[in-house]
N, C-alpha and C. Protein backbone atom coordinates (compact mmCIF):
# COMPACT_ATOMS: atom_id res chain seq x y z
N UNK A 1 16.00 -0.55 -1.77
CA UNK A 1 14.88 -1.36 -2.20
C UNK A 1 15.39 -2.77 -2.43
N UNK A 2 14.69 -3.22 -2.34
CA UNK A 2 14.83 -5.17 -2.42
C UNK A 2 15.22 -5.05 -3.83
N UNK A 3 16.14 -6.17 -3.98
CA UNK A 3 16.97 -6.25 -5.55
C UNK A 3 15.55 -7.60 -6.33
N UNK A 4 15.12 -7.69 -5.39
CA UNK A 4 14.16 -9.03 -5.62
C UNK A 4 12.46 -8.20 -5.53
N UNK A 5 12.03 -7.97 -6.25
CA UNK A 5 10.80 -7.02 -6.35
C UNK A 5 9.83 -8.00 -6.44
N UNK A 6 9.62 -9.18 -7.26
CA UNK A 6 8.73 -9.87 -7.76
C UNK A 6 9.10 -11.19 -6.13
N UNK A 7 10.05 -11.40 -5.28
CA UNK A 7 9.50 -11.99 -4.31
C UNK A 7 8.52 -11.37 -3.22
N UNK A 8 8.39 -9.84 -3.47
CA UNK A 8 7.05 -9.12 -2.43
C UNK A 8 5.91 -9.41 -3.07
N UNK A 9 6.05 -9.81 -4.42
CA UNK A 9 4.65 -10.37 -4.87
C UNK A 9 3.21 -11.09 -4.21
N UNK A 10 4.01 -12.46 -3.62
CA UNK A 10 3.50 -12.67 -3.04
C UNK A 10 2.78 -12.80 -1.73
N UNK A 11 3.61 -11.82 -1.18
CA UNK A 11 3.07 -10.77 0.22
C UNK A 11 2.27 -10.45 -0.40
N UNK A 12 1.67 -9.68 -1.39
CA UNK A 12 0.76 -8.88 -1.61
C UNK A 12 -0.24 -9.53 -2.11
N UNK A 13 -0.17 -10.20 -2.53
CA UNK A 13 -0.97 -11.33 -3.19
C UNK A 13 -2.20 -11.95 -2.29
N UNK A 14 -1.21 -12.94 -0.98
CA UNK A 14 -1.66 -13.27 0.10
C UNK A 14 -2.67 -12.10 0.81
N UNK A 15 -2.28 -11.20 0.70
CA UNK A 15 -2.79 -10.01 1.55
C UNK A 15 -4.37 -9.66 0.93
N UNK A 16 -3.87 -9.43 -0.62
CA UNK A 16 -5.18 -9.40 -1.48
C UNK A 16 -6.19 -10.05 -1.69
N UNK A 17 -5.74 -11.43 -1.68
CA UNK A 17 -6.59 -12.78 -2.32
C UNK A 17 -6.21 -13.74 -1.43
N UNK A 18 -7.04 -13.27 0.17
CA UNK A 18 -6.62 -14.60 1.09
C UNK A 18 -6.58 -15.88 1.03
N UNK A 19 -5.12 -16.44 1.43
CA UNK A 19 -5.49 -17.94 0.83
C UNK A 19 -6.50 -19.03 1.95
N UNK A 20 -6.24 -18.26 3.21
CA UNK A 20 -7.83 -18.84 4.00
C UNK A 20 -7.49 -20.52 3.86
N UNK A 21 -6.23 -21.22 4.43
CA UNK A 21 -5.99 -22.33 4.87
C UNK A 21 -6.40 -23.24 3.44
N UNK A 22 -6.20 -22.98 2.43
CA UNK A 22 -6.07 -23.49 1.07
C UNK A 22 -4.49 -23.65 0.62
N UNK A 23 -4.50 -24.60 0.15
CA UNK A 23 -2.96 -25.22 -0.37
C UNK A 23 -3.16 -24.08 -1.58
N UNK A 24 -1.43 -24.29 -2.18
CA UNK A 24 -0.99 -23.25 -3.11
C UNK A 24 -1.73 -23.75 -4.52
N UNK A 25 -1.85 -24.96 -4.53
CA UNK A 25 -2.29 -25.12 -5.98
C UNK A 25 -4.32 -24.93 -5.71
N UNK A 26 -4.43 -25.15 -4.64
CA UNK A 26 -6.02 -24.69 -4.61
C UNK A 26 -6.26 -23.46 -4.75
N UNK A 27 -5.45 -22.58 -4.35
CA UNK A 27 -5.51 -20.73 -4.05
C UNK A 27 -5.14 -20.38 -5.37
N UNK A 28 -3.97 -20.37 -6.14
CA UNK A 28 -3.51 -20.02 -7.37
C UNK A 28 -4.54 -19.57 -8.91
N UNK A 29 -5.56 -20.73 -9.21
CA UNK A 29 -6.63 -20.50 -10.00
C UNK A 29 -7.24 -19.45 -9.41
N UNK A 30 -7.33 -18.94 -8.13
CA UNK A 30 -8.27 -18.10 -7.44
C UNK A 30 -7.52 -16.63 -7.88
N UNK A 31 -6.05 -17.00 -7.84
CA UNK A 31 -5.49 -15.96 -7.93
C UNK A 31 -4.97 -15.05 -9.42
N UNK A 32 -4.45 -16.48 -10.43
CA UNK A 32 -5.20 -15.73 -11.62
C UNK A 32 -6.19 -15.60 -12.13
N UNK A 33 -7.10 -15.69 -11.61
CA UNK A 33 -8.65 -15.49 -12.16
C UNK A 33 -8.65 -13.69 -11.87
N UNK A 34 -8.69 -13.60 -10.75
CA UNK A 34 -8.26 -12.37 -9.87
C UNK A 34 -7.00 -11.05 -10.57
N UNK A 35 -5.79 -11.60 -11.14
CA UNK A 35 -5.11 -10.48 -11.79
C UNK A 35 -5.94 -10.29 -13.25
N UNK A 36 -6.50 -11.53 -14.01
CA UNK A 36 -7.14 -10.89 -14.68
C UNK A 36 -8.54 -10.47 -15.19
N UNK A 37 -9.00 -10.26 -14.17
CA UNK A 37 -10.06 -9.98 -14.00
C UNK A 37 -10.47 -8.69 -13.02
N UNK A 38 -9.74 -8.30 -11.65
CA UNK A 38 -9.84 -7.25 -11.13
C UNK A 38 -8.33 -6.38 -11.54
N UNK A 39 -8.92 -4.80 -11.54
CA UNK A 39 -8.48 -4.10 -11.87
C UNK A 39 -6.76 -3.72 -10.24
N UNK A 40 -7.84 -4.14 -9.12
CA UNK A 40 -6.64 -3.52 -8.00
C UNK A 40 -5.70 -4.42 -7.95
N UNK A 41 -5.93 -5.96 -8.02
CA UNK A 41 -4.56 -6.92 -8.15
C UNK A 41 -4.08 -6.45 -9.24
N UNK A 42 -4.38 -6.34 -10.43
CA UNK A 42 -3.63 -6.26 -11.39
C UNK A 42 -2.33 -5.07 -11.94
N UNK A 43 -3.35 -3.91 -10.92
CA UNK A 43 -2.26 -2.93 -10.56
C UNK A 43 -1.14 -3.14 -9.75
N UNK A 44 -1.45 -4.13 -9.02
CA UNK A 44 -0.03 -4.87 -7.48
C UNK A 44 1.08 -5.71 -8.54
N UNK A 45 0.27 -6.65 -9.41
CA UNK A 45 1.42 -7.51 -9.97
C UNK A 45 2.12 -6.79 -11.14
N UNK A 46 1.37 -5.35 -11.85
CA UNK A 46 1.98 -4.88 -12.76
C UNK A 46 2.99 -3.58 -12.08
N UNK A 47 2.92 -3.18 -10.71
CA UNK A 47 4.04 -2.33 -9.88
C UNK A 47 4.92 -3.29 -9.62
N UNK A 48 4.88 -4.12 -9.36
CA UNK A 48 6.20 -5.59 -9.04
C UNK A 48 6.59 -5.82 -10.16
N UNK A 49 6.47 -6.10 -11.30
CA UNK A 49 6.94 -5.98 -12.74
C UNK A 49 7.39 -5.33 -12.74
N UNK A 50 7.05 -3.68 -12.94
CA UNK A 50 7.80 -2.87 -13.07
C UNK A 50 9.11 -2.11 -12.37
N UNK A 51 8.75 -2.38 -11.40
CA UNK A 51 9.95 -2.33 -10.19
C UNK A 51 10.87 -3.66 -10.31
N UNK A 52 10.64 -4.39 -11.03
CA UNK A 52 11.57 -5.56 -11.60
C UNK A 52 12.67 -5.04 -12.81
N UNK A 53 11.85 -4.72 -13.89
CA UNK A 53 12.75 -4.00 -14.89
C UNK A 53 13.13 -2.50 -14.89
N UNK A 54 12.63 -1.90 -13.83
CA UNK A 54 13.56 -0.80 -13.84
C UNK A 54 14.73 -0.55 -13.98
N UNK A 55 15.38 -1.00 -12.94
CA UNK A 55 16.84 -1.06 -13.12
C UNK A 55 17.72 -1.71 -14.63
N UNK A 56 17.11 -2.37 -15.21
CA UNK A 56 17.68 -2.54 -16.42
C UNK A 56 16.99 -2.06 -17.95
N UNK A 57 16.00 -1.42 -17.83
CA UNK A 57 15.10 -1.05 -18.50
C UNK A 57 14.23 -0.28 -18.74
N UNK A 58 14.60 1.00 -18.04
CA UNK A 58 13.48 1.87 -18.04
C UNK A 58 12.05 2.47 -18.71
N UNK A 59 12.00 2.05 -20.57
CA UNK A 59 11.13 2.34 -21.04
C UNK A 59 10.35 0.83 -20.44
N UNK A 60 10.23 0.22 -20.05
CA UNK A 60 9.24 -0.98 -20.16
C UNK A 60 8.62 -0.79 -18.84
N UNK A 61 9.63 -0.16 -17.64
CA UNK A 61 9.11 0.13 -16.00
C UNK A 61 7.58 1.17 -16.29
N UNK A 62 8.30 2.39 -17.29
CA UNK A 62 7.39 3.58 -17.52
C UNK A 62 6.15 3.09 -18.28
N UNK A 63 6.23 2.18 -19.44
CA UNK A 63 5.50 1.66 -20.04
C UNK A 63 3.90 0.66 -19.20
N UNK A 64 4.80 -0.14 -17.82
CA UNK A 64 3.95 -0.59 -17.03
C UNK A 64 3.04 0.11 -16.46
N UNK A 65 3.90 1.23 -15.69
CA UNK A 65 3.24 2.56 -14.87
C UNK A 65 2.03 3.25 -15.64
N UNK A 66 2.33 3.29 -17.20
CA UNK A 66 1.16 4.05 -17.82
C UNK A 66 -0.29 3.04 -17.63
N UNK A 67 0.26 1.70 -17.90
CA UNK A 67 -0.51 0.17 -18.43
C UNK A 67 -1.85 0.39 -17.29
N UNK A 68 -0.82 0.86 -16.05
CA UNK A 68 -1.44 0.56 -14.77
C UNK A 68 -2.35 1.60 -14.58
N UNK A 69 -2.40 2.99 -15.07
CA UNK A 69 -3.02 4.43 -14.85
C UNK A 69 -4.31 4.39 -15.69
N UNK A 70 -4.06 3.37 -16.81
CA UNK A 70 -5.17 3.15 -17.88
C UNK A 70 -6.11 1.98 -17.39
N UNK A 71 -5.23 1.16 -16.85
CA UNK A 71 -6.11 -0.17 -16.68
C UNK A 71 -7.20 -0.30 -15.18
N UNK A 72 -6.52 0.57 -13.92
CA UNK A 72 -6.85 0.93 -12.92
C UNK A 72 -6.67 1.93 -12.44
N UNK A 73 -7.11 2.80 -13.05
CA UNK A 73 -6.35 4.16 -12.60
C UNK A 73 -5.85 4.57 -11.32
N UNK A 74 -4.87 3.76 -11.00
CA UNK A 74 -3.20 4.11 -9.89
C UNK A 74 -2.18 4.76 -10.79
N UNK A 75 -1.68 5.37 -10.01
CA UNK A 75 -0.31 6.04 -10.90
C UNK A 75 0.52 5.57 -9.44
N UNK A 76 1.54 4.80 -9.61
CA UNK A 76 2.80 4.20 -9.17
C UNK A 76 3.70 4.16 -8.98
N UNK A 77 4.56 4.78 -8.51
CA UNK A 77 6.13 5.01 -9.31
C UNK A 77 7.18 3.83 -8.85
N UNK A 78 7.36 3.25 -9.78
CA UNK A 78 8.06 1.90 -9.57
C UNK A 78 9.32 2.08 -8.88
N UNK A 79 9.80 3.60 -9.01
CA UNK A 79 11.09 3.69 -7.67
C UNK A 79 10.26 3.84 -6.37
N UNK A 80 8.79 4.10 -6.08
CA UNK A 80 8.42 4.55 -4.63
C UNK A 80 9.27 2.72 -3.88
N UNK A 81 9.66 2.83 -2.86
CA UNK A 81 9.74 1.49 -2.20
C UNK A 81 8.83 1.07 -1.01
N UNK A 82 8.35 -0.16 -1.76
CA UNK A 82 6.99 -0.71 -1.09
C UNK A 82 7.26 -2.18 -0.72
N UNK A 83 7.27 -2.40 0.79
CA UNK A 83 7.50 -3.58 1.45
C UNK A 83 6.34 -4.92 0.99
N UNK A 84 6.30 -5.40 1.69
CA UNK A 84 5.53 -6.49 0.42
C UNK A 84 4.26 -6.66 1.36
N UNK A 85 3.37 -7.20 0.95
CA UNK A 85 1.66 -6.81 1.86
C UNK A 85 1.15 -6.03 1.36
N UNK A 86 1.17 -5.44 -0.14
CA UNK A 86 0.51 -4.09 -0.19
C UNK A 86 -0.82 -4.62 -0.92
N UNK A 87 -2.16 -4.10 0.20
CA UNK A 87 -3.12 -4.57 -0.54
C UNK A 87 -3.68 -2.66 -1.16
N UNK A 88 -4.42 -3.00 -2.21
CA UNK A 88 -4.90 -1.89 -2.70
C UNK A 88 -6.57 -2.29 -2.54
N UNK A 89 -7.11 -1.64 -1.50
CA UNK A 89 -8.70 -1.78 -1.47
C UNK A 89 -9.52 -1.22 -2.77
N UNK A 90 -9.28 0.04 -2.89
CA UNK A 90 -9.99 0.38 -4.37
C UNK A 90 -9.07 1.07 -5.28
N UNK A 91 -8.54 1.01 -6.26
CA UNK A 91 -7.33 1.51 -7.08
C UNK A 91 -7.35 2.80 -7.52
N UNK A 92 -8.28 3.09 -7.73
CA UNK A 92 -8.58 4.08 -8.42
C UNK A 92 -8.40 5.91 -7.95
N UNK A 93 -7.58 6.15 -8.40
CA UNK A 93 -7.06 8.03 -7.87
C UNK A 93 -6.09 7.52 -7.19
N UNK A 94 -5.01 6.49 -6.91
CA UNK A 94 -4.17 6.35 -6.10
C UNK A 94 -3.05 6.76 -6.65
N UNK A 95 -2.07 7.81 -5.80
CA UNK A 95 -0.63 8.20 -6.34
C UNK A 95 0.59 8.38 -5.59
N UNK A 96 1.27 7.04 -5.72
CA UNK A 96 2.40 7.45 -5.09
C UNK A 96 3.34 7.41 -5.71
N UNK A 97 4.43 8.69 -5.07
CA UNK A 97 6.12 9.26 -5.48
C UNK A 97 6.61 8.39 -5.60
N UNK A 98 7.70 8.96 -6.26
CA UNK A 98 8.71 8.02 -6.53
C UNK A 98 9.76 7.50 -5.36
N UNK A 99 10.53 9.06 -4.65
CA UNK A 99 10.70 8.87 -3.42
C UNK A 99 9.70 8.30 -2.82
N UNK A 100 8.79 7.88 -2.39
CA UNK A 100 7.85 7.54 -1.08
C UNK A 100 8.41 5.77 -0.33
N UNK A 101 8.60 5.82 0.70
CA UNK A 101 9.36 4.63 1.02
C UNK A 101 8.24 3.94 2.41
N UNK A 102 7.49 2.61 1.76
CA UNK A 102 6.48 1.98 2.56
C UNK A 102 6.60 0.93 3.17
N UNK A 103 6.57 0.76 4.42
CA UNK A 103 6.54 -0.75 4.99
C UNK A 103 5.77 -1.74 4.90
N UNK A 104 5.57 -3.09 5.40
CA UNK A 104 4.94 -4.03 5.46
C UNK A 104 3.67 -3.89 5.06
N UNK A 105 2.54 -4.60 4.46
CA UNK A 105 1.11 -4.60 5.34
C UNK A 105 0.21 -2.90 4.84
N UNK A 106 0.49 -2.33 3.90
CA UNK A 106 -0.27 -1.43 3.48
C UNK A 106 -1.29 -1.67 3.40
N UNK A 107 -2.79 -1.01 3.60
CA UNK A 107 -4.02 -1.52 3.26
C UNK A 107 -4.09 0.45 2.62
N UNK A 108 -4.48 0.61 1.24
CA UNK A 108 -4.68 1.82 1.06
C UNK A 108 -5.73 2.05 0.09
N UNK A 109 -6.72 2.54 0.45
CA UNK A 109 -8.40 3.10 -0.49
C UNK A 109 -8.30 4.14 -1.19
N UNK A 110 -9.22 4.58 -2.13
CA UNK A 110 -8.87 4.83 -3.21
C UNK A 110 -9.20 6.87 -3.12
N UNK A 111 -8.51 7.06 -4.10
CA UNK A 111 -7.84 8.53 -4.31
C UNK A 111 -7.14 8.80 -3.28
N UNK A 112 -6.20 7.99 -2.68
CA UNK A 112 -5.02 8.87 -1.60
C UNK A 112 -3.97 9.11 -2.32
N UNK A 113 -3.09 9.94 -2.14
CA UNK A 113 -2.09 10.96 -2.67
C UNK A 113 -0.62 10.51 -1.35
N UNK A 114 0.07 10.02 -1.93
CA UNK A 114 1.22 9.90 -0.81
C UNK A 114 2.73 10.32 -1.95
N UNK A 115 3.24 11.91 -1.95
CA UNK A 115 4.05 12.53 -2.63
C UNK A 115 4.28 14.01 -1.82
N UNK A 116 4.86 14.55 -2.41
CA UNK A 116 5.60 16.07 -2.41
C UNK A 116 4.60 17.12 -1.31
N UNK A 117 5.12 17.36 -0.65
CA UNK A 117 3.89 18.68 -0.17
C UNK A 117 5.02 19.74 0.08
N UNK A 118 4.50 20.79 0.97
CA UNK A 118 5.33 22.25 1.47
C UNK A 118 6.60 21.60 2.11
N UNK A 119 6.42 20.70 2.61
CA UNK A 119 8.16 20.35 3.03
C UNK A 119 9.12 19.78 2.53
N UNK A 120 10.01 19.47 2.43
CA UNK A 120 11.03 18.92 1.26
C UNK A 120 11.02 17.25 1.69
N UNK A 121 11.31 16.71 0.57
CA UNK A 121 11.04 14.52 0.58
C UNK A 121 9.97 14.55 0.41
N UNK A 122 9.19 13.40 0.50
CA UNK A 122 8.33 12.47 0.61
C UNK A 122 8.13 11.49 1.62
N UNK A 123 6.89 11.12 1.50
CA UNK A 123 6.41 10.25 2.87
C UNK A 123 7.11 9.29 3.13
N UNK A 124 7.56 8.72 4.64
CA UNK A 124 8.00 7.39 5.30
C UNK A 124 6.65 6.44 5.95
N UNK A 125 6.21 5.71 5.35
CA UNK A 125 5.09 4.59 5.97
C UNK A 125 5.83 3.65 6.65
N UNK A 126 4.73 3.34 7.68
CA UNK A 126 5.75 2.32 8.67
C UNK A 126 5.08 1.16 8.00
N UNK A 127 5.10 -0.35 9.06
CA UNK A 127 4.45 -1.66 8.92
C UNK A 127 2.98 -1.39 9.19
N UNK A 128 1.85 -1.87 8.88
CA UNK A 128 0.52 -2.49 8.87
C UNK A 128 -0.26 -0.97 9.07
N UNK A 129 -0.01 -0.18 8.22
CA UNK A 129 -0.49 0.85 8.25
C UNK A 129 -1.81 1.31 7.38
N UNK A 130 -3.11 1.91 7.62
CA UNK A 130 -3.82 1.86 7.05
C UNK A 130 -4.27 3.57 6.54
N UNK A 131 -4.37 3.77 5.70
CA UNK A 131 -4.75 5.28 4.94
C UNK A 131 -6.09 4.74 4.18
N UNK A 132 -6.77 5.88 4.75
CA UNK A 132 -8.27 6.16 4.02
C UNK A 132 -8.82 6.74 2.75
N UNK A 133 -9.67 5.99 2.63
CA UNK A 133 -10.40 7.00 0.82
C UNK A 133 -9.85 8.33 0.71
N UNK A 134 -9.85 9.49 -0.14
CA UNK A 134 -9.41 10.72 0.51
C UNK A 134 -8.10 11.13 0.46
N UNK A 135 -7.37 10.62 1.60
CA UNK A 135 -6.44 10.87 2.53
C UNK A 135 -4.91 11.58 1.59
N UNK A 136 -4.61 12.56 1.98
CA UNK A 136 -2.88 12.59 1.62
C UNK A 136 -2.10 13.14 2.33
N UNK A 137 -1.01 12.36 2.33
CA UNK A 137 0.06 12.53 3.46
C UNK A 137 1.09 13.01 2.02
N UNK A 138 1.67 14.42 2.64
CA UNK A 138 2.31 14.92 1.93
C UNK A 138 3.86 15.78 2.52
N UNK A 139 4.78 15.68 1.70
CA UNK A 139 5.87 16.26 1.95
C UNK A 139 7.35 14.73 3.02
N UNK A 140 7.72 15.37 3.41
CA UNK A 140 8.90 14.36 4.34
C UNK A 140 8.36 14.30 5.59
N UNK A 141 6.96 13.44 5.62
CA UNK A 141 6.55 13.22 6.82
C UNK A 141 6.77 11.81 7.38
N UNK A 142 7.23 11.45 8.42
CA UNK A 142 7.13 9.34 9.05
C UNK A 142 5.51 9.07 9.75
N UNK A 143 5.17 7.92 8.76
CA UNK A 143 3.97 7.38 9.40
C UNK A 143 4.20 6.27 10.33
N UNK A 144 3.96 6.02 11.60
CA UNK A 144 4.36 4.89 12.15
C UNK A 144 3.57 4.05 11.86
N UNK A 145 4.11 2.96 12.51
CA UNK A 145 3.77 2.00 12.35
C UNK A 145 2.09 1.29 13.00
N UNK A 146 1.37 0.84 12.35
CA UNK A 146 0.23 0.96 13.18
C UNK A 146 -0.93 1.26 13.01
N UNK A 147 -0.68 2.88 12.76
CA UNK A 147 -0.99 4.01 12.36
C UNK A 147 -2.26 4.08 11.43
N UNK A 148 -3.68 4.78 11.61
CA UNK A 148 -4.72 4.88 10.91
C UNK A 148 -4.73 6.30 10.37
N UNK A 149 -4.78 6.30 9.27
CA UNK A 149 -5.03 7.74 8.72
C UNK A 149 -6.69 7.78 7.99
N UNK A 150 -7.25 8.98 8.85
CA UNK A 150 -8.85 8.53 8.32
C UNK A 150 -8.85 8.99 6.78
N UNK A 151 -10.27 8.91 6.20
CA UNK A 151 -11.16 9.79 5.38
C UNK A 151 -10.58 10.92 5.34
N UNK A 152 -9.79 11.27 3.99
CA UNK A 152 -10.24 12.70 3.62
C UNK A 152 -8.68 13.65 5.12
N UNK A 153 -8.34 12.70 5.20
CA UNK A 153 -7.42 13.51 6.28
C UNK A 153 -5.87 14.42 5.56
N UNK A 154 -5.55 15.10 5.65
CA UNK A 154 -4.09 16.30 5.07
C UNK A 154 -3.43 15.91 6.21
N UNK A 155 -2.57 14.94 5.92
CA UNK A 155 -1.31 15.30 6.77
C UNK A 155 -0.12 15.23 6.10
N UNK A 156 0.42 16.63 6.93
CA UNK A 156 1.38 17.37 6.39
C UNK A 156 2.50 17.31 7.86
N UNK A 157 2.31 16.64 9.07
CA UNK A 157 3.16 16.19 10.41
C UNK A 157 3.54 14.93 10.51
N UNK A 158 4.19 14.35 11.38
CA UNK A 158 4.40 13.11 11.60
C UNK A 158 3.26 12.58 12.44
N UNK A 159 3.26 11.09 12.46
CA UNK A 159 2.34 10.24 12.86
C UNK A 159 2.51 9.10 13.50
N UNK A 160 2.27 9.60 15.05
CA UNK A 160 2.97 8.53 15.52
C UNK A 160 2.81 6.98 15.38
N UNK A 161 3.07 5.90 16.09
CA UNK A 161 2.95 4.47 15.69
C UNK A 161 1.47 4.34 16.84
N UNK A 162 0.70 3.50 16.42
CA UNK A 162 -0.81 3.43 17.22
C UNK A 162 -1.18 4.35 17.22
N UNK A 163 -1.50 5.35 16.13
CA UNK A 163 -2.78 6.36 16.61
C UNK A 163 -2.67 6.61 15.36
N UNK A 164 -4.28 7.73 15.34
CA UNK A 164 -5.41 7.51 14.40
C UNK A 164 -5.14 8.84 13.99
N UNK A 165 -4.79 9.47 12.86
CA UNK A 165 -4.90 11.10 12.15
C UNK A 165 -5.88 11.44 10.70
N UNK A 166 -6.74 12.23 12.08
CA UNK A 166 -8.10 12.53 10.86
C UNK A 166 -8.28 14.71 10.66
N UNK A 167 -8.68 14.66 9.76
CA UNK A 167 -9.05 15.88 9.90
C UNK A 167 -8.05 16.53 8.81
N UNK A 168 -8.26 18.15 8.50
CA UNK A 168 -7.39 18.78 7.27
C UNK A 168 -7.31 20.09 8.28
N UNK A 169 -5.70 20.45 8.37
CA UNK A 169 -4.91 19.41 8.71
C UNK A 169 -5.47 18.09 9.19
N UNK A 170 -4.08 17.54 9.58
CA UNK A 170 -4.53 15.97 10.50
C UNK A 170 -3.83 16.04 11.62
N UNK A 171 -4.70 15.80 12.86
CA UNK A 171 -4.34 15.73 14.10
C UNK A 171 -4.73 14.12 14.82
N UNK A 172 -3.38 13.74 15.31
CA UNK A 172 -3.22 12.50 15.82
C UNK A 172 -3.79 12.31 17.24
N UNK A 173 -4.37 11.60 17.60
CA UNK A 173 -4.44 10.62 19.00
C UNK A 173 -4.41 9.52 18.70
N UNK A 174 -3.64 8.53 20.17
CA UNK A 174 -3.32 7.66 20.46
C UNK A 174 -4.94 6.83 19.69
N UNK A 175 -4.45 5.91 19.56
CA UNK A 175 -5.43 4.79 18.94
C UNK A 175 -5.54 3.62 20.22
N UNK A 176 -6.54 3.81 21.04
CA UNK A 176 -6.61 3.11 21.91
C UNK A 176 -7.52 1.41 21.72
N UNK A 177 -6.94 0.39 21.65
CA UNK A 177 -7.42 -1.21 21.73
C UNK A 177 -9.43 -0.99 22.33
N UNK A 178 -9.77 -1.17 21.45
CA UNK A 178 -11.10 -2.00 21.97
C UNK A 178 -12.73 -0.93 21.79
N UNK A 179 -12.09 0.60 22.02
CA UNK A 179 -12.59 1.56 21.41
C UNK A 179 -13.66 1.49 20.72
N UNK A 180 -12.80 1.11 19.56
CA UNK A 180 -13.31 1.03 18.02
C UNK A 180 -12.94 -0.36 17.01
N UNK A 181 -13.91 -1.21 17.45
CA UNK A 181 -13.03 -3.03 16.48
C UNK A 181 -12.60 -2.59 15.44
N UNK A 182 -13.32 -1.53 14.39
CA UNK A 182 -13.54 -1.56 13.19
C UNK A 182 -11.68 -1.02 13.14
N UNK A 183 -11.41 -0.07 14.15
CA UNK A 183 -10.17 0.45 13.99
C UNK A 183 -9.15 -0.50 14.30
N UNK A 184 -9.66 -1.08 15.35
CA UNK A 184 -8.64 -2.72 15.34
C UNK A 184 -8.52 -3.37 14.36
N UNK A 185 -9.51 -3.76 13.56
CA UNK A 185 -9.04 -4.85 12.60
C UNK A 185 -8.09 -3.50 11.66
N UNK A 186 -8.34 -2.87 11.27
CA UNK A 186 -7.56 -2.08 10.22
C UNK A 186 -6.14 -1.87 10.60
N UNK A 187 -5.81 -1.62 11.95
CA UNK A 187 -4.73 -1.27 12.06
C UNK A 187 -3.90 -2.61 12.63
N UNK A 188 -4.51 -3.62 12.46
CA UNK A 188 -3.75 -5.26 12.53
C UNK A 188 -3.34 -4.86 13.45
N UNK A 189 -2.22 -6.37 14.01
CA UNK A 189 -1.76 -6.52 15.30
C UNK A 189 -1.15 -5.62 16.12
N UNK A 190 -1.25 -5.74 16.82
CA UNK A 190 -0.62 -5.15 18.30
C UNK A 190 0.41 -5.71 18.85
N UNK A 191 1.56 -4.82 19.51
CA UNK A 191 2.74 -5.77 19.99
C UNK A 191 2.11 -6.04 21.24
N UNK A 192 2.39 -6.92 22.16
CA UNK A 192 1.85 -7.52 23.31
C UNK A 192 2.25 -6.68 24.80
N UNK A 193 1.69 -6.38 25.81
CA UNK A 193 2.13 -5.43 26.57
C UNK A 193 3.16 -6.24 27.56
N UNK A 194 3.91 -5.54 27.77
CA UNK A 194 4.64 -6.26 28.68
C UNK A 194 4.92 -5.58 30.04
């Protein structure tokens, strides 16, 4: 994990509270208005806190984690490792392990479960990956990169990078460009074909 927790801040930040071609001191009022006032930023800047003093402090990491279960109900685990981009669409029922290790660009809705299932570890999330209301990916599974996990979907397999896993279980297909916009914009960029 990054020894620097509070510089993914502002990945996530950006991600949350677009700054939409506004200078830093125009965006900033926007942005504390925003931690204190919505419940899902405030859960992002109080997991970056806490994943700040962990390592030297453990009652104050645990102390955050509760802050955060009360204030927005996410439960967090300030060891899960979370790349910086993590927007939280709706906070609420969200739980991730401690093991759980996330890339770039998370977009994740509310009551998904990303921890422990029938197989041994916890989940691998790739970059710009999107998980649905619902959704839990459970046990030592890799989400690629890309990757849409619908509504309400159990996955308990791996997932490849560009494609979409819906259903309980969850069964993957390729996520094909143009399809579905709505699935384009969610699952952000595309590498370019060559």
């Amino acid at each position: 994990m990054s020894r620097r927790p509070l510089a993914r801040l502002r990945g996530d930040l950006e991600h949350m509270v677009e700054p939409q071609g506004r200078s830093t001191r125009a965006w900033l009022p926007d942005v504390v208005a925003r931690v204190a006032l919505v419940p899902r930023v405030r859960a992002v800047v109080q997991l970056r806190l806490a994943q700040a003093v962990a390592p030297r402090f453990m009652p104050a990491a645990h102390l955050l984690q509760a802050r955060t279960l009360r204030s927005a109900g996410a439960e967090i685990s300030p060891f899960a490792e979370i790349g910086p981009g993590l927007c939280l669409m709706h906070s609420t029922g969200i739980v991730i392990g401690p093991d759980v290790r996330i890339g770039r660009g998370l977009r994740i809705y509310q009551n998904v479960t990303l921890g422990d299932g029938s197989t041994p570890g916890q989940p691998v999330v790739g970059d710009d990956v999107t998980i649905g209301a619902g959704a839990c990916v459970l046990g030592g599974v890799r989400v690629g990169d890309r990757a849409v996990i619908g509504a309400n979907a159990v996955v308990t397999r791996d997932v490849p990078a560009d494609s979409v896993a819906t259903g309980a279980p969850a069964v993957s297909r390729p996520r094909r460009p143009g399809m579905d916009p709505r699935l384009d914009e969610l699952a952000g960029p595309r590498p370019a074909a060559v």
